[in-house]
PDB file of C-alpha atoms in Angstrom:
ATOM      1  CA  UNK A   1     169.523  65.187 -86.667  1.00 74.00           C
ATOM      2  CA  UNK A   2     166.988  66.408 -84.130  1.00 88.00           C
ATOM      3  CA  UNK A   3     169.755  66.707 -81.531  1.00 93.00           C
ATOM      4  CA  UNK A   4     171.707  68.943 -83.894  1.00 94.00           C
ATOM      5  CA  UNK A   5     168.590  71.106 -84.535  1.00 92.00           C
ATOM      6  CA  UNK A   6     168.019  71.475 -80.779  1.00 96.00           C
ATOM      7  CA  UNK A   7     171.677  72.356 -80.082  1.00 98.00           C
ATOM      8  CA  UNK A   8     171.737  74.976 -82.842  1.00 97.00           C
ATOM      9  CA  UNK A   9     168.574  76.550 -81.387  1.00 98.00           C
ATOM     10  CA  UNK A  10     169.957  76.559 -77.825  1.00 98.00           C
ATOM     11  CA  UNK A  11     173.232  78.110 -78.871  1.00 98.00           C
ATOM     12  CA  UNK A  12     171.561  80.677 -81.156  1.00 98.00           C
ATOM     13  CA  UNK A  13     169.291  81.576 -78.246  1.00 98.00           C
ATOM     14  CA  UNK A  14     172.312  81.938 -75.929  1.00 97.00           C
ATOM     15  CA  UNK A  15     171.068  79.315 -73.487  1.00 98.00           C
ATOM     16  CA  UNK A  16     172.979  80.071 -70.261  1.00 97.00           C
ATOM     17  CA  UNK A  17     173.793  76.489 -69.161  1.00 96.00           C
ATOM     18  CA  UNK A  18     176.539  74.853 -71.224  1.00 95.00           C
ATOM     19  CA  UNK A  19     176.143  71.392 -69.671  1.00 96.00           C
ATOM     20  CA  UNK A  20     173.135  70.117 -71.714  1.00 97.00           C
ATOM     21  CA  UNK A  21     174.680  71.547 -74.847  1.00 97.00           C
ATOM     22  CA  UNK A  22     177.996  69.835 -74.103  1.00 95.00           C
ATOM     23  CA  UNK A  23     176.176  66.518 -73.557  1.00 96.00           C
ATOM     24  CA  UNK A  24     174.355  66.929 -76.872  1.00 97.00           C
ATOM     25  CA  UNK A  25     177.646  67.619 -78.628  1.00 96.00           C
ATOM     26  CA  UNK A  26     179.092  64.467 -77.076  1.00 95.00           C
ATOM     27  CA  UNK A  27     176.117  62.503 -78.369  1.00 95.00           C
ATOM     28  CA  UNK A  28     176.661  63.822 -81.903  1.00 95.00           C
ATOM     29  CA  UNK A  29     180.371  62.981 -81.721  1.00 94.00           C
ATOM     30  CA  UNK A  30     179.676  59.490 -80.354  1.00 94.00           C
ATOM     31  CA  UNK A  31     177.260  58.647 -83.155  1.00 93.00           C
ATOM     32  CA  UNK A  32     179.652  59.643 -85.954  1.00 93.00           C
ATOM     33  CA  UNK A  33     180.549  56.623 -88.052  1.00 92.00           C
ATOM     34  CA  UNK A  34     184.143  55.656 -88.955  1.00 92.00           C
ATOM     35  CA  UNK A  35     183.419  56.995 -92.438  1.00 90.00           C
ATOM     36  CA  UNK A  36     182.893  60.435 -90.955  1.00 87.00           C
ATOM     37  CA  UNK A  37     179.166  60.516 -91.618  1.00 86.00           C
ATOM     38  CA  UNK A  38     176.091  60.122 -89.461  1.00 85.00           C
ATOM     39  CA  UNK A  39     173.406  57.511 -90.061  1.00 81.00           C
ATOM     40  CA  UNK A  40     170.070  58.939 -91.143  1.00 71.00           C
ATOM     41  CA  UNK A  41     167.665  57.116 -88.853  1.00 68.00           C
ATOM     42  CA  UNK A  42     164.391  58.236 -90.415  1.00 63.00           C
ATOM     43  CA  UNK A  43     162.934  60.348 -93.203  1.00 58.00           C
ATOM     44  CA  UNK A  44     163.610  64.064 -92.987  1.00 62.00           C
ATOM     45  CA  UNK A  45     160.121  65.278 -93.792  1.00 63.00           C
ATOM     46  CA  UNK A  46     156.678  64.474 -95.086  1.00 65.00           C
ATOM     47  CA  UNK A  47     154.925  66.082 -98.063  1.00 67.00           C
ATOM     48  CA  UNK A  48     151.318  64.986 -98.534  1.00 68.00           C
ATOM     49  CA  UNK A  49     151.598  61.205 -98.211  1.00 69.00           C
ATOM     50  CA  UNK A  50     155.255  60.833 -99.124  1.00 66.00           C
ATOM     51  CA  UNK A  51     158.316  60.789 -96.891  1.00 65.00           C
ATOM     52  CA  UNK A  52     161.202  62.954 -98.029  1.00 63.00           C
ATOM     53  CA  UNK A  53     164.848  62.383 -97.405  1.00 67.00           C
ATOM     54  CA  UNK A  54     167.395  65.155 -97.906  1.00 72.00           C
ATOM     55  CA  UNK A  55     170.689  63.282 -98.050  1.00 75.00           C
ATOM     56  CA  UNK A  56     172.850  66.274 -97.116  1.00 80.00           C
ATOM     57  CA  UNK A  57     170.932  67.028 -93.881  1.00 77.00           C
ATOM     58  CA  UNK A  58     172.719  64.222 -92.012  1.00 83.00           C
ATOM     59  CA  UNK A  59     175.957  66.095 -92.701  1.00 89.00           C
ATOM     60  CA  UNK A  60     174.942  69.750 -92.601  1.00 90.00           C
ATOM     61  CA  UNK A  61     173.288  70.023 -89.204  1.00 91.00           C
ATOM     62  CA  UNK A  62     175.682  67.946 -87.094  1.00 94.00           C
ATOM     63  CA  UNK A  63     178.639  69.814 -88.625  1.00 94.00           C
ATOM     64  CA  UNK A  64     176.878  73.126 -88.077  1.00 95.00           C
ATOM     65  CA  UNK A  65     176.204  72.293 -84.409  1.00 96.00           C
ATOM     66  CA  UNK A  66     179.797  71.132 -83.847  1.00 95.00           C
ATOM     67  CA  UNK A  67     181.190  74.266 -85.490  1.00 94.00           C
ATOM     68  CA  UNK A  68     178.910  76.566 -83.505  1.00 96.00           C
ATOM     69  CA  UNK A  69     179.924  74.871 -80.278  1.00 96.00           C
ATOM     70  CA  UNK A  70     183.620  75.116 -81.086  1.00 94.00           C
ATOM     71  CA  UNK A  71     183.259  78.831 -81.899  1.00 93.00           C
ATOM     72  CA  UNK A  72     180.996  79.880 -79.016  1.00 95.00           C
ATOM     73  CA  UNK A  73     182.730  77.894 -76.291  1.00 92.00           C
ATOM     74  CA  UNK A  74     186.243  78.101 -77.741  1.00 89.00           C
ATOM     75  CA  UNK A  75     186.434  74.334 -77.617  1.00 81.00           C
ATOM     76  CA  UNK A  76     188.080  72.222 -80.305  1.00 74.00           C
ATOM     77  CA  UNK A  77     185.661  69.329 -79.529  1.00 67.00           C
ATOM     78  CA  UNK A  78     188.181  66.663 -78.656  1.00 64.00           C
ATOM     79  CA  UNK A  79     186.577  64.042 -76.382  1.00 58.00           C
TER      80      UNK A  79
END
């Protein structure tokens, strides 16, 4: 999830070097489960003393990063 956040920020900021972005995309693709989802490895946030998990985040941000990469770099993301 944090990798996806970082990639979205780098691409939105027009980071000039594609290589670290491509490696991050490869990491996201490599961690996708056979079910098509990504494992949530920890809680998404903390409010007061409680951890919070937003179930959709593990889908939204990796898919967003993959889609941004495909659009910006004209790459269908086939590794």
